[in-house]
Amino acid sequence: SVTGACQAIQKLTRVRVVDNSALGNTPYHRPPKCIHVYNKNGIGKVGDKILLAIKGEKKKALIVGHKMPGPVMTPRFDSNNVVLIEDNGNPIGTRIKTPIPYILRQREGEFSKVLAIARNFV
Amino acid sequence: SYRISSDGKPEKFQPPPKPIIIDKQKQKEERRFLSPEFIPPRGRTDPLKFYIERKDMIQRRKAFNIPEFYVGHILAVTTANPYASEKASRFVGICIQRGGKGLGATFVLRNIIEDQGVEIRYELYNPRIQAIEVLKLEKRLDDNLMYLRDALPEYSTFDVNMKPVPHLDHKEIPVNKLQVRMKPKPWSKRWERPKYNIKGIKFELPEKKMKEAQKWSQPWVEFDMLREYDTSKIEEKIWKEVSEELKK
């Protein structure tokens, strides 16, 4: 199935897990898909939490970048990037190599642990 | 000293011709470049609005130097960012598009960092921008390099710590006739169609597909008089106005 280019993240969008967790990196015959966006409107932007279906399991994740152009001076990535997260906000992986937008630093309180494992900022 | 000509009369002493000194420094500053956002778009708006906008743009340019750059140049932009370390963030990338007119003029920089393609749209006159450095002056065959998104990643990767390549002011900006190789189809846009008029891609598609793409060509658009917008005279006027103001 090859659908068109994905803009902001909503239900059934295929995402790319960007951290070095085992769940995100082991190959599976189905790509990880979003099944719910924790938002009033069903559109997920950078900094929103979503529910992913990976390897037959449900896992929460944080959106760190999408293909949809956002406000000016913010980066637009070539793929929809996501970091796997627990219910309390702790990331599952230990390192994030891909660049993360600086805007996430605004919500330092919720995402402090995710920002701590990030290496590059854009 | 007198020379006797063939008539027998003495000729008057002719001093040697004075040497002509060409000052290369002065010649260098002669290149005229009017940034495309100064040219007002076609429409029925009052020219007063564009005049006021131009005044604001010139004021900003006096406070902060915006260098001459085209699509295809490699730029490094430092912006003020409250969430960055040392409150400033630097991004290096190739300019793929210049859009907007007046104070809302934007340009998009693209680079690939850690195998992830990143594009940032910057506003030229945004006060958050602290510095724009041109690292490499190089024009490309097209005005719009959006096809780099569908090209192989090696054509969009640029070293973040690249040193600025020196370029003499009076020389012409070199055109890089690079033909970019693409990833396999599907692409985000059908770049082979004549509507985009792209010369910088090495199409490795079969002849049949290229011929089929020509079906969408619109050869009459070139001769459509209602679409004509001749900006040469407007450019002359605005260039005079802007250069005088900037010299003050």
Short mmCIF file of C-alpha atoms in Angstrom, two decimals:
data_model
loop_
_atom_site.label_atom_id
_atom_site.label_comp_id
_atom_site.label_asym_id
_atom_site.label_seq_id
_atom_site.Cartn_x
_atom_site.Cartn_y
_atom_site.Cartn_z
CA SER A 1 0.00 0.00 0.00
CA VAL A 2 1.53 3.29 -1.05
CA THR A 3 -0.50 6.27 0.07
CA GLY A 4 0.40 9.84 -0.77
CA ALA A 5 2.77 12.11 1.21
CA CYS A 6 1.83 12.44 4.88
CA GLN A 7 1.36 15.94 6.28
CA ALA A 8 0.60 16.35 9.99
CA ILE A 9 0.27 13.15 11.99
CA GLN A 10 -3.18 11.65 12.41
CA LYS A 11 -4.73 8.18 12.77
CA LEU A 12 -3.21 5.52 10.51
CA THR A 13 -0.12 7.52 9.52
CA ARG A 14 3.02 5.47 9.25
CA VAL A 15 5.76 6.95 11.42
CA ARG A 16 9.45 6.48 11.84
CA VAL A 17 10.79 5.65 15.29
CA VAL A 18 13.93 7.63 15.83
CA ASP A 19 15.47 6.45 19.11
CA ASN A 20 17.60 3.38 19.67
CA SER A 21 15.01 1.29 21.51
CA ALA A 22 14.65 -2.41 20.68
CA LEU A 23 10.93 -2.08 19.89
CA GLY A 24 11.57 0.72 17.42
CA ASN A 25 14.50 -0.83 15.60
CA THR A 26 13.69 -4.52 15.19
CA PRO A 27 12.25 -5.18 11.73
CA TYR A 28 8.61 -6.21 11.44
CA HIS A 29 6.48 -6.90 8.40
CA ARG A 30 4.23 -3.89 9.19
CA PRO A 31 5.43 -0.33 9.75
CA PRO A 32 4.54 1.39 13.06
CA LYS A 33 1.25 3.28 12.68
CA CYS A 34 -0.50 5.92 14.74
CA ILE A 35 -3.85 4.80 16.13
CA HIS A 36 -4.79 7.74 18.35
CA VAL A 37 -3.69 11.34 18.85
CA TYR A 38 -4.01 12.79 22.37
CA ASN A 39 -5.35 16.11 21.19
CA LYS A 40 -8.73 17.87 20.91
CA ASN A 41 -8.44 17.74 17.11
CA GLY A 42 -7.08 14.53 15.73
CA ILE A 43 -3.98 16.20 14.24
CA GLY A 44 -0.64 15.71 15.92
CA LYS A 45 2.10 18.32 15.63
CA VAL A 46 5.57 18.54 17.23
CA GLY A 47 5.30 17.94 20.96
CA ASP A 48 2.02 15.98 20.89
CA LYS A 49 1.63 12.50 22.33
CA ILE A 50 0.20 9.71 20.18
CA LEU A 51 -0.57 6.01 20.52
CA LEU A 52 1.41 3.76 18.21
CA ALA A 53 0.80 0.21 17.12
CA ILE A 54 4.23 -1.47 16.86
CA LYS A 55 4.83 -5.20 16.51
CA GLY A 56 1.29 -5.96 17.64
CA GLU A 57 1.66 -3.84 20.80
CA LYS A 58 0.27 -0.44 21.76
CA LYS A 59 2.84 2.11 22.86
CA LYS A 60 2.73 5.83 23.53
CA ALA A 61 5.08 8.09 21.58
CA LEU A 62 6.08 11.73 21.27
CA ILE A 63 6.15 13.49 17.91
CA VAL A 64 9.50 15.18 17.29
CA GLY A 65 9.13 16.20 13.67
CA HIS A 66 6.74 15.97 10.77
CA LYS A 67 6.65 16.62 7.03
CA MET A 68 4.01 19.34 7.33
CA PRO A 69 5.56 22.84 7.19
CA GLY A 70 5.02 24.52 10.54
CA PRO A 71 5.48 28.12 11.74
CA VAL A 72 8.31 30.10 10.10
CA MET A 73 11.81 29.53 11.51
CA THR A 74 10.88 26.01 12.64
CA PRO A 75 12.42 23.00 10.88
CA ARG A 76 10.47 20.73 8.57
CA PHE A 77 11.70 17.17 8.42
CA ASP A 78 11.62 14.77 5.49
CA SER A 79 9.98 12.03 7.56
CA ASN A 80 7.52 11.87 10.46
CA ASN A 81 9.74 11.25 13.47
CA VAL A 82 8.57 9.86 16.76
CA VAL A 83 10.21 8.86 20.06
CA LEU A 84 8.76 5.94 22.06
CA ILE A 85 7.65 6.90 25.54
CA GLU A 86 6.10 5.30 28.63
CA ASP A 87 2.85 6.48 30.21
CA ASN A 88 4.72 8.62 32.74
CA GLY A 89 6.82 10.30 30.06
CA ASN A 90 10.04 8.30 30.37
CA PRO A 91 11.62 7.47 27.02
CA ILE A 92 12.30 3.82 26.28
CA GLY A 93 15.46 4.33 24.23
CA THR A 94 18.75 5.72 25.48
CA ARG A 95 19.92 7.89 22.58
CA ILE A 96 18.34 10.01 19.83
CA LYS A 97 20.70 10.66 16.93
CA THR A 98 18.35 12.53 14.58
CA PRO A 99 18.01 16.31 15.11
CA ILE A 100 15.20 17.54 17.37
CA PRO A 101 13.61 21.01 17.04
CA TYR A 102 14.46 23.56 19.74
CA ILE A 103 10.74 24.25 20.31
CA LEU A 104 10.45 21.14 22.45
CA ARG A 105 12.67 22.88 25.01
CA GLN A 106 9.75 25.19 25.77
CA ARG A 107 7.98 22.34 27.57
CA GLU A 108 11.05 21.37 29.54
CA GLY A 109 8.92 20.07 32.41
CA GLU A 110 7.13 17.32 30.48
CA PHE A 111 9.93 16.35 28.08
CA SER A 112 13.05 16.87 30.17
CA LYS A 113 14.05 13.19 29.99
CA VAL A 114 13.53 12.99 26.22
CA LEU A 115 15.56 16.18 25.71
CA ALA A 116 18.28 14.77 27.93
CA ILE A 117 18.86 11.81 25.61
CA ALA A 118 18.75 13.92 22.43
CA ARG A 119 22.11 14.62 20.80
CA ASN A 120 21.49 17.12 18.01
CA PHE A 121 19.17 20.11 18.07
CA VAL A 122 18.00 22.08 15.04
CA SER B 1 63.88 68.36 -29.94
CA TYR B 2 62.52 68.91 -33.41
CA ARG B 3 61.61 66.36 -35.97
CA ILE B 4 61.68 67.29 -39.56
CA SER B 5 58.67 65.87 -41.42
CA SER B 6 58.61 64.96 -45.09
CA ASP B 7 57.52 68.53 -46.05
CA GLY B 8 60.63 70.00 -44.49
CA LYS B 9 58.71 71.92 -41.75
CA PRO B 10 59.57 71.20 -38.09
CA GLU B 11 56.73 69.38 -36.24
CA LYS B 12 55.52 70.49 -32.85
CA PHE B 13 56.55 68.27 -29.93
CA GLN B 14 53.76 65.80 -29.21
CA PRO B 15 53.86 64.62 -25.59
CA PRO B 16 53.32 60.87 -25.06
CA PRO B 17 49.70 59.82 -24.29
CA LYS B 18 48.82 59.85 -20.60
CA PRO B 19 48.54 56.37 -19.01
CA ILE B 20 44.95 55.34 -18.24
CA ILE B 21 44.71 54.01 -14.67
CA ILE B 22 41.91 51.45 -14.26
CA ASP B 23 41.06 51.21 -10.56
CA LYS B 24 39.92 47.60 -10.17
CA GLN B 25 38.60 48.28 -6.65
CA LYS B 26 36.03 50.73 -7.98
CA GLN B 27 35.03 48.45 -10.83
CA LYS B 28 34.32 45.65 -8.35
CA GLU B 29 31.50 47.51 -6.58
CA GLU B 30 29.68 48.08 -9.81
CA ARG B 31 27.61 44.91 -9.88
CA ARG B 32 23.94 45.72 -9.66
CA PHE B 33 21.79 43.31 -7.78
CA LEU B 34 18.29 44.12 -6.72
CA SER B 35 16.87 41.55 -4.31
CA PRO B 36 13.72 40.03 -5.86
CA GLU B 37 11.51 40.96 -2.90
CA PHE B 38 11.80 44.67 -3.74
CA ILE B 39 9.91 44.21 -7.00
CA PRO B 40 6.19 44.71 -6.28
CA PRO B 41 3.84 41.99 -7.51
CA ARG B 42 1.40 42.68 -10.27
CA GLY B 43 -1.88 44.00 -8.96
CA ARG B 44 -4.04 46.98 -8.19
CA THR B 45 -2.60 47.90 -4.79
CA ASP B 46 -1.54 51.46 -4.11
CA PRO B 47 2.16 51.99 -4.86
CA LEU B 48 2.31 53.96 -1.59
CA LYS B 49 2.06 50.68 0.31
CA PHE B 50 5.15 49.32 -1.51
CA TYR B 51 7.00 52.59 -0.98
CA ILE B 52 6.43 52.46 2.78
CA GLU B 53 7.43 48.80 2.84
CA ARG B 54 10.61 49.56 0.92
CA LYS B 55 11.51 52.27 3.41
CA ASP B 56 11.19 49.75 6.23
CA MET B 57 13.21 47.17 4.31
CA ILE B 58 16.01 49.67 3.66
CA GLN B 59 16.04 50.66 7.32
CA ARG B 60 16.47 47.04 8.32
CA ARG B 61 19.20 46.55 5.73
CA LYS B 62 21.12 49.47 7.16
CA ALA B 63 21.00 47.93 10.61
CA PHE B 64 21.88 44.43 9.44
CA ASN B 65 23.65 43.36 6.28
CA ILE B 66 21.68 41.00 4.04
CA PRO B 67 24.13 39.71 1.43
CA GLU B 68 23.37 39.11 -2.19
CA PHE B 69 22.40 35.50 -2.71
CA TYR B 70 20.51 33.37 -5.20
CA VAL B 71 18.91 29.94 -5.18
CA GLY B 72 21.70 27.36 -5.02
CA HIS B 73 23.98 29.27 -2.63
CA ILE B 74 25.08 27.65 0.58
CA LEU B 75 24.23 29.87 3.53
CA ALA B 76 24.80 29.76 7.27
CA VAL B 77 22.13 31.55 9.32
CA THR B 78 22.45 32.32 13.05
CA THR B 79 19.13 33.07 14.76
CA ALA B 80 18.37 34.20 18.27
CA ASN B 81 16.72 31.33 20.09
CA PRO B 82 15.79 31.43 23.78
CA TYR B 83 15.90 27.63 23.95
CA ALA B 84 19.33 27.16 22.42
CA SER B 85 22.62 27.01 24.28
CA GLU B 86 24.27 30.45 24.11
CA LYS B 87 20.86 31.75 22.95
CA ALA B 88 21.86 31.48 19.27
CA SER B 89 21.41 28.59 16.85
CA ARG B 90 23.26 28.18 13.56
CA PHE B 91 21.94 26.34 10.53
CA VAL B 92 23.86 25.65 7.32
CA GLY B 93 22.06 24.69 4.13
CA ILE B 94 21.52 25.21 0.44
CA CYS B 95 18.92 27.78 -0.55
CA ILE B 96 16.25 25.93 -2.52
CA GLN B 97 13.60 28.62 -2.86
CA ARG B 98 13.15 32.35 -2.43
CA GLY B 99 9.57 33.47 -2.02
CA GLY B 100 7.38 36.29 -0.83
CA LYS B 101 7.56 40.01 -1.55
CA GLY B 102 8.27 42.98 0.67
CA LEU B 103 8.94 42.46 4.37
CA GLY B 104 7.55 38.91 4.31
CA ALA B 105 10.23 37.65 1.95
CA THR B 106 11.39 34.14 2.86
CA PHE B 107 14.01 31.66 1.79
CA VAL B 108 14.20 27.93 2.47
CA LEU B 109 17.47 26.26 3.46
CA ARG B 110 17.89 22.52 3.14
CA ASN B 111 20.49 20.18 4.63
CA ILE B 112 20.75 16.55 5.63
CA ILE B 113 21.89 16.01 9.23
CA GLU B 114 22.48 12.47 10.48
CA ASP B 115 20.59 10.98 7.50
CA GLN B 116 17.56 13.15 8.22
CA GLY B 117 16.60 15.84 5.71
CA VAL B 118 15.79 19.16 7.40
CA GLU B 119 14.37 22.27 5.74
CA ILE B 120 13.92 25.59 7.50
CA ARG B 121 12.03 28.55 6.08
CA TYR B 122 13.61 31.83 7.25
CA GLU B 123 12.23 35.33 6.88
CA LEU B 124 14.81 37.78 5.51
CA TYR B 125 13.59 40.71 7.61
CA ASN B 126 12.88 38.86 10.83
CA PRO B 127 14.62 40.61 13.74
CA ARG B 128 15.53 37.22 15.25
CA ILE B 129 18.11 36.64 12.54
CA GLN B 130 21.52 37.72 13.80
CA ALA B 131 23.77 36.84 10.87
CA ILE B 132 23.56 35.49 7.33
CA GLU B 133 26.87 34.29 5.87
CA VAL B 134 27.27 33.12 2.32
CA LEU B 135 29.54 30.08 2.43
CA LYS B 136 29.56 29.24 -1.25
CA LEU B 137 28.40 31.34 -4.18
CA GLU B 138 27.00 29.15 -6.86
CA LYS B 139 23.96 29.49 -9.03
CA ARG B 140 22.16 26.44 -10.35
CA LEU B 141 20.33 25.79 -13.59
CA ASP B 142 16.90 26.31 -11.99
CA ASP B 143 15.18 28.94 -9.88
CA ASN B 144 13.57 26.40 -7.61
CA LEU B 145 15.44 23.42 -6.23
CA MET B 146 12.47 21.68 -4.60
CA TYR B 147 13.38 18.55 -6.56
CA LEU B 148 16.29 18.01 -4.17
CA ARG B 149 13.76 16.38 -1.84
CA ASP B 150 13.40 13.54 -4.34
CA ALA B 151 17.05 13.46 -5.31
CA LEU B 152 19.66 11.19 -3.78
CA PRO B 153 20.68 12.45 -0.32
CA GLU B 154 24.27 13.13 -1.36
CA TYR B 155 23.15 16.21 -3.31
CA SER B 156 21.65 17.87 -0.24
CA THR B 157 24.33 17.10 2.35
CA PHE B 158 26.58 19.98 3.32
CA ASP B 159 29.15 20.07 6.07
CA VAL B 160 27.96 22.13 9.03
CA ASN B 161 31.48 23.36 9.77
CA MET B 162 32.24 24.25 6.19
CA LYS B 163 34.67 27.14 5.66
CA PRO B 164 33.47 29.98 3.46
CA VAL B 165 34.77 29.61 -0.09
CA PRO B 166 36.40 32.91 -1.18
CA HIS B 167 34.86 34.72 -4.13
CA LEU B 168 36.03 37.89 -5.82
CA ASP B 169 33.40 40.60 -5.91
CA HIS B 170 33.70 41.67 -9.52
CA LYS B 171 33.60 38.19 -11.00
CA GLU B 172 30.36 36.73 -12.28
CA ILE B 173 28.61 34.23 -10.03
CA PRO B 174 29.46 30.75 -11.41
CA VAL B 175 26.60 28.58 -12.63
CA ASN B 176 26.88 24.97 -11.53
CA LYS B 177 25.58 22.84 -14.38
CA LEU B 178 25.18 19.84 -12.13
CA GLN B 179 22.61 17.27 -13.26
CA VAL B 180 21.17 15.66 -10.18
CA ARG B 181 20.29 11.96 -10.01
CA MET B 182 16.95 11.10 -8.51
CA LYS B 183 15.62 8.43 -6.23
CA PRO B 184 13.29 5.91 -7.90
CA LYS B 185 9.76 7.15 -8.56
CA PRO B 186 7.22 8.03 -7.02
CA TRP B 187 8.35 11.62 -6.45
CA SER B 188 6.51 14.34 -4.55
CA LYS B 189 5.85 16.16 -7.83
CA ARG B 190 6.13 14.93 -11.43
CA TRP B 191 9.32 16.84 -12.16
CA GLU B 192 9.60 15.53 -15.72
CA ARG B 193 6.55 17.54 -16.79
CA PRO B 194 7.25 20.71 -18.82
CA LYS B 195 5.28 22.87 -16.35
CA TYR B 196 8.24 22.79 -13.93
CA ASN B 197 10.79 23.32 -16.69
CA ILE B 198 13.63 21.74 -14.75
CA LYS B 199 17.02 21.53 -16.38
CA GLY B 200 19.04 20.33 -13.43
CA ILE B 201 17.86 16.70 -13.29
CA LYS B 202 19.40 13.78 -15.14
CA PHE B 203 16.22 11.95 -16.07
CA GLU B 204 16.91 8.26 -16.31
CA LEU B 205 13.32 7.50 -17.32
CA PRO B 206 12.50 5.57 -20.48
CA GLU B 207 11.86 7.59 -23.66
CA LYS B 208 8.19 6.61 -23.59
CA LYS B 209 7.65 8.31 -20.20
CA MET B 210 9.45 11.46 -21.32
CA LYS B 211 7.28 11.67 -24.43
CA GLU B 212 4.15 11.10 -22.35
CA ALA B 213 5.16 13.92 -20.05
CA GLN B 214 5.32 16.29 -23.02
CA LYS B 215 1.57 15.77 -23.50
CA TRP B 216 1.05 18.26 -20.66
CA SER B 217 3.12 20.97 -22.29
CA GLN B 218 1.37 24.30 -22.83
CA PRO B 219 3.32 26.01 -25.63
CA TRP B 220 0.78 28.86 -25.88
CA VAL B 221 1.56 30.17 -22.36
CA GLU B 222 4.82 31.67 -23.61
CA PHE B 223 2.93 33.92 -26.04
CA ASP B 224 0.05 34.83 -23.72
CA MET B 225 0.10 38.62 -23.50
CA LEU B 226 -2.14 38.86 -20.46
CA ARG B 227 0.41 36.95 -18.41
CA GLU B 228 3.27 39.27 -19.36
CA TYR B 229 4.77 41.29 -16.54
CA ASP B 230 7.69 43.36 -17.69
CA THR B 231 9.63 44.47 -14.64
CA SER B 232 12.65 46.11 -16.31
CA LYS B 233 11.47 49.72 -15.91
CA ILE B 234 10.12 49.16 -12.40
CA GLU B 235 13.44 47.54 -11.48
CA GLU B 236 15.42 50.52 -12.79
CA LYS B 237 13.39 52.97 -10.71
CA ILE B 238 13.52 50.87 -7.56
CA TRP B 239 17.24 50.17 -8.00
CA LYS B 240 18.00 53.91 -8.16
CA GLU B 241 15.84 54.61 -5.13
CA VAL B 242 17.26 51.75 -3.05
CA SER B 243 20.93 52.36 -3.89
CA GLU B 244 20.64 56.06 -3.09
CA GLU B 245 19.02 55.36 0.26
CA LEU B 246 21.57 52.71 1.17
CA LYS B 247 24.51 54.98 0.39
CA LYS B 248 23.29 57.61 2.85
#
